[in-house]
Tab-separated table of C-alpha atoms in Angstrom:
chain	number	residue	atom	x	y	z
A	77	UNK	CA	119.960	269.475	42.470
A	78	UNK	CA	118.478	267.732	39.883
A	79	UNK	CA	114.294	267.845	39.880
A	80	UNK	CA	114.226	264.720	38.024
A	81	UNK	CA	114.684	261.121	39.510
A	82	UNK	CA	114.389	258.106	37.639
A	83	UNK	CA	114.319	254.414	39.266
A	84	UNK	CA	115.319	252.257	39.743
A	85	UNK	CA	119.062	253.188	39.904
A	86	UNK	CA	119.812	250.028	38.211
A	87	UNK	CA	118.817	247.170	36.051
A	88	UNK	CA	119.543	244.318	34.833
A	89	UNK	CA	117.292	242.189	32.344
A	90	UNK	CA	117.760	239.185	29.700
A	91	UNK	CA	117.398	239.654	26.010
A	92	UNK	CA	114.227	239.933	25.420
A	93	UNK	CA	112.831	240.958	28.126
A	94	UNK	CA	110.838	244.206	29.255
A	95	UNK	CA	112.398	246.946	30.631
A	96	UNK	CA	110.608	249.868	32.351
A	97	UNK	CA	111.815	252.833	34.411
A	98	UNK	CA	110.778	255.860	36.002
A	99	UNK	CA	110.936	259.353	36.286
A	100	UNK	CA	108.905	261.402	38.972
A	101	UNK	CA	110.233	265.431	38.849
A	102	UNK	CA	109.098	268.043	41.103
A	103	UNK	CA	107.356	271.318	39.220
A	104	UNK	CA	105.221	272.042	36.038
A	105	UNK	CA	106.843	271.395	33.479
A	106	UNK	CA	106.199	272.124	29.368
A	107	UNK	CA	107.494	268.783	28.176
A	108	UNK	CA	109.686	265.660	29.136
A	109	UNK	CA	112.739	263.752	27.308
A	110	UNK	CA	114.368	261.046	27.594
A	111	UNK	CA	117.372	260.456	26.051
A	112	UNK	CA	119.729	257.791	25.723
A	113	UNK	CA	123.856	257.419	26.855
A	114	UNK	CA	126.300	254.833	25.998
A	115	UNK	CA	129.377	254.393	28.289
A	116	UNK	CA	129.695	258.312	29.378
A	117	UNK	CA	129.177	259.747	25.726
A	118	UNK	CA	126.499	262.170	23.837
A	119	UNK	CA	123.482	262.163	24.990
A	120	UNK	CA	120.687	260.586	22.065
A	121	UNK	CA	117.054	261.837	22.276
A	122	UNK	CA	114.327	259.279	22.227
A	123	UNK	CA	111.193	260.963	22.644
A	124	UNK	CA	109.727	263.880	23.787
A	125	UNK	CA	106.130	263.835	25.871
A	126	UNK	CA	104.433	266.933	25.867
A	127	UNK	CA	102.407	268.027	29.299
A	128	UNK	CA	99.321	268.556	27.257
A	129	UNK	CA	100.311	264.777	26.358
A	130	UNK	CA	99.554	261.337	28.428
A	131	UNK	CA	101.449	258.709	25.705
A	132	UNK	CA	103.494	258.180	22.748
A	133	UNK	CA	105.151	255.182	20.989
A	134	UNK	CA	108.425	255.075	18.612
A	135	UNK	CA	109.753	251.697	17.216
A	136	UNK	CA	109.784	249.791	20.254
A	137	UNK	CA	109.746	252.685	22.937
A	138	UNK	CA	105.849	253.650	25.202
A	139	UNK	CA	106.678	256.600	27.708
A	140	UNK	CA	103.471	257.753	29.446
A	141	UNK	CA	103.104	261.172	31.517
A	142	UNK	CA	100.536	261.924	34.658
A	143	UNK	CA	101.352	265.068	35.512
A	144	UNK	CA	99.038	264.930	38.533
A	145	UNK	CA	101.536	262.255	39.701
A	146	UNK	CA	104.473	264.848	38.371
A	147	UNK	CA	105.714	261.169	36.580
A	148	UNK	CA	106.833	259.587	33.227
A	149	UNK	CA	107.494	256.279	32.128
A	150	UNK	CA	109.440	254.566	29.600
A	151	UNK	CA	108.726	251.001	28.555
A	152	UNK	CA	111.607	249.186	26.266
A	153	UNK	CA	109.697	246.400	24.947
A	154	UNK	CA	111.445	243.676	23.568
A	155	UNK	CA	115.228	244.343	25.054
A	156	UNK	CA	118.407	243.528	23.150
A	157	UNK	CA	121.872	243.842	24.073
A	158	UNK	CA	122.285	246.654	22.673
A	159	UNK	CA	119.980	248.242	23.800
A	160	UNK	CA	122.121	248.832	27.301
A	161	UNK	CA	122.951	252.259	28.989
A	162	UNK	CA	122.454	254.807	30.890
A	163	UNK	CA	118.595	256.258	30.892
A	164	UNK	CA	117.966	259.623	31.275
A	165	UNK	CA	114.751	262.131	31.617
A	166	UNK	CA	114.931	266.136	31.287
A	167	UNK	CA	112.257	268.705	31.864
A	168	UNK	CA	111.732	271.673	29.775
A	169	UNK	CA	109.872	273.500	33.066
A	170	UNK	CA	106.628	276.674	32.589
A	171	UNK	CA	108.642	279.883	32.981
A	172	UNK	CA	112.518	279.053	32.878
A	173	UNK	CA	114.877	277.589	29.868
A	174	UNK	CA	117.006	275.514	31.292
A	175	UNK	CA	116.565	271.562	30.595
A	176	UNK	CA	116.904	269.169	33.862
A	177	UNK	CA	117.926	265.889	34.173
A	178	UNK	CA	117.743	262.738	36.639
A	179	UNK	CA	120.509	260.843	37.615
A	180	UNK	CA	119.622	258.519	34.862
A	181	UNK	CA	118.820	254.656	35.049
A	182	UNK	CA	121.578	252.377	34.124
A	183	UNK	CA	120.278	249.452	31.596
A	184	UNK	CA	122.130	246.325	31.349
A	185	UNK	CA	120.820	244.070	29.056
A	186	UNK	CA	122.202	240.398	28.807
A	187	UNK	CA	122.439	237.963	25.987
B	234	UNK	CA	125.768	260.718	14.654
B	235	UNK	CA	123.939	264.229	15.094
B	236	UNK	CA	125.819	266.844	13.317
B	237	UNK	CA	127.425	268.460	16.968
B	238	UNK	CA	131.032	268.277	16.717
B	239	UNK	CA	132.629	269.566	19.723
B	240	UNK	CA	136.552	269.640	20.826
B	241	UNK	CA	139.073	268.404	22.442
B	242	UNK	CA	137.809	265.088	23.207
B	243	UNK	CA	140.290	264.764	26.525
B	244	UNK	CA	142.141	267.264	28.024
B	245	UNK	CA	144.409	267.504	30.698
B	246	UNK	CA	144.720	270.673	33.173
B	247	UNK	CA	146.163	271.765	36.731
B	248	UNK	CA	144.530	273.919	39.317
B	249	UNK	CA	144.089	277.143	38.881
B	250	UNK	CA	143.986	277.284	34.887
B	251	UNK	CA	141.658	278.453	32.662
B	252	UNK	CA	139.862	275.813	29.676
B	253	UNK	CA	138.688	276.385	26.430
B	254	UNK	CA	136.079	273.687	24.953
B	255	UNK	CA	134.467	274.174	21.688
B	256	UNK	CA	130.874	273.259	20.284
B	257	UNK	CA	129.768	272.725	16.708
B	258	UNK	CA	126.537	273.000	16.251
B	259	UNK	CA	124.252	271.462	13.943
B	260	UNK	CA	123.971	273.601	10.563
B	261	UNK	CA	120.252	275.308	11.466
B	262	UNK	CA	120.426	275.136	15.064
B	263	UNK	CA	120.603	279.017	17.059
B	264	UNK	CA	120.691	277.267	20.709
B	265	UNK	CA	123.679	275.777	22.253
B	266	UNK	CA	123.568	274.623	25.933
B	267	UNK	CA	125.896	273.544	28.310
B	268	UNK	CA	126.111	270.672	30.160
B	269	UNK	CA	128.047	269.305	33.011
B	270	UNK	CA	128.064	265.311	34.009
B	271	UNK	CA	130.291	263.956	36.509
B	272	UNK	CA	130.889	260.450	37.443
B	273	UNK	CA	127.948	258.380	37.324
B	274	UNK	CA	125.331	261.994	37.659
B	275	UNK	CA	122.610	262.921	35.172
B	276	UNK	CA	123.696	266.783	33.665
B	277	UNK	CA	123.740	269.358	34.963
B	278	UNK	CA	122.982	272.443	32.589
B	279	UNK	CA	124.853	275.356	33.608
B	280	UNK	CA	123.913	277.821	30.757
B	281	UNK	CA	122.282	278.693	27.332
B	282	UNK	CA	122.553	280.622	24.220
B	283	UNK	CA	120.387	281.391	21.891
B	284	UNK	CA	121.104	283.773	18.740
B	285	UNK	CA	124.922	284.777	20.284
B	286	UNK	CA	122.887	286.106	23.747
B	287	UNK	CA	123.607	283.866	27.166
B	288	UNK	CA	119.392	283.304	27.791
B	289	UNK	CA	119.062	281.020	31.184
B	290	UNK	CA	121.787	280.015	33.380
B	291	UNK	CA	122.233	277.172	36.213
B	292	UNK	CA	123.942	276.988	39.310
B	293	UNK	CA	127.753	277.642	38.137
B	294	UNK	CA	130.243	280.746	38.999
B	295	UNK	CA	130.883	283.172	37.034
B	296	UNK	CA	134.067	281.367	36.215
B	297	UNK	CA	132.143	279.807	33.916
B	298	UNK	CA	131.092	281.972	31.326
B	299	UNK	CA	130.499	281.375	27.888
B	300	UNK	CA	130.648	283.127	23.618
B	301	UNK	CA	127.965	281.470	21.157
B	302	UNK	CA	128.781	283.357	17.712
B	303	UNK	CA	127.399	283.982	14.446
B	304	UNK	CA	128.131	281.422	12.707
B	305	UNK	CA	126.257	279.542	15.725
B	306	UNK	CA	129.663	277.768	17.259
B	307	UNK	CA	130.503	278.227	20.808
B	308	UNK	CA	132.966	278.157	23.499
B	309	UNK	CA	132.878	277.013	27.062
B	310	UNK	CA	135.081	279.203	29.093
B	311	UNK	CA	136.233	277.944	32.774
B	312	UNK	CA	138.967	280.020	34.901
B	313	UNK	CA	140.322	278.932	37.680
B	314	UNK	CA	140.181	275.559	37.683
B	315	UNK	CA	139.263	273.504	40.607
B	316	UNK	CA	139.776	269.637	40.664
B	317	UNK	CA	135.443	268.937	41.246
B	318	UNK	CA	135.906	270.794	37.929
B	319	UNK	CA	136.540	267.473	36.469
B	320	UNK	CA	133.919	266.104	34.679
B	321	UNK	CA	132.200	265.348	31.147
B	322	UNK	CA	131.376	269.038	29.301
B	323	UNK	CA	128.296	268.421	26.574
B	324	UNK	CA	127.418	271.210	24.230
B	325	UNK	CA	123.895	270.447	22.746
B	326	UNK	CA	122.030	272.539	19.935
B	327	UNK	CA	118.128	272.754	19.492
B	328	UNK	CA	116.139	275.269	17.085
B	329	UNK	CA	114.802	276.917	19.610
B	330	UNK	CA	114.039	276.983	23.503
B	331	UNK	CA	113.048	273.922	25.094
B	332	UNK	CA	112.526	271.445	22.174
B	333	UNK	CA	114.096	268.657	20.936
B	334	UNK	CA	118.200	268.690	21.902
B	335	UNK	CA	120.949	267.300	20.316
B	336	UNK	CA	123.906	266.106	21.895
B	337	UNK	CA	127.688	266.604	20.936
B	338	UNK	CA	130.379	263.284	22.145
B	339	UNK	CA	131.609	265.636	24.704
B	340	UNK	CA	134.848	266.534	25.768
B	341	UNK	CA	136.715	264.743	29.007
B	342	UNK	CA	138.161	267.263	31.213
B	343	UNK	CA	140.317	266.054	34.192
B	344	UNK	CA	141.577	268.698	36.823
B	345	UNK	CA	144.311	267.492	38.740
């Protein structure tokens, strides 16, 4: 079973609005990553946050990590139609070598 | 573009057949991982190779096997194909373990 659980499953917003996606996980992690996938193609790495970090920024992206709640959020500010994609969180667990993905949030940004 | 390539892009097989999917890692990367992504789901980890040795395996049966070559290219072999093997197969390369992975565009396999 997948460890990461994204919420919501789908999100529809207008261009210019902010989009927030959440991810919860179950076990201790080394790091958590967010990926974007367009139309069933390859995944694009967005940002990696380590277990000892609480917040990271990259351009219009802001990621937070709360290890006490085993959760993370991805905020996309001033969304664009080109941000329409599926977004996945993925965790690398302590003591293991596999990266575990959630089922993803499907984001639709309407122009 | 990540520099990771996969071939073929699409493939149709029948149940019981065998298939080999190929991946060429990004230059300088010594780790490759393979994932299966069913429609509407997140990628599921199949296995990882590091310097030609299997380094970890997900919950997939032995009919899923792989190889990593000295030039760090890789193959995923699936024997005795089942209908449920229909999916997008993704490979990802990286430097070492548990860091940023760079994904290829995937091979879409349809088993009839």
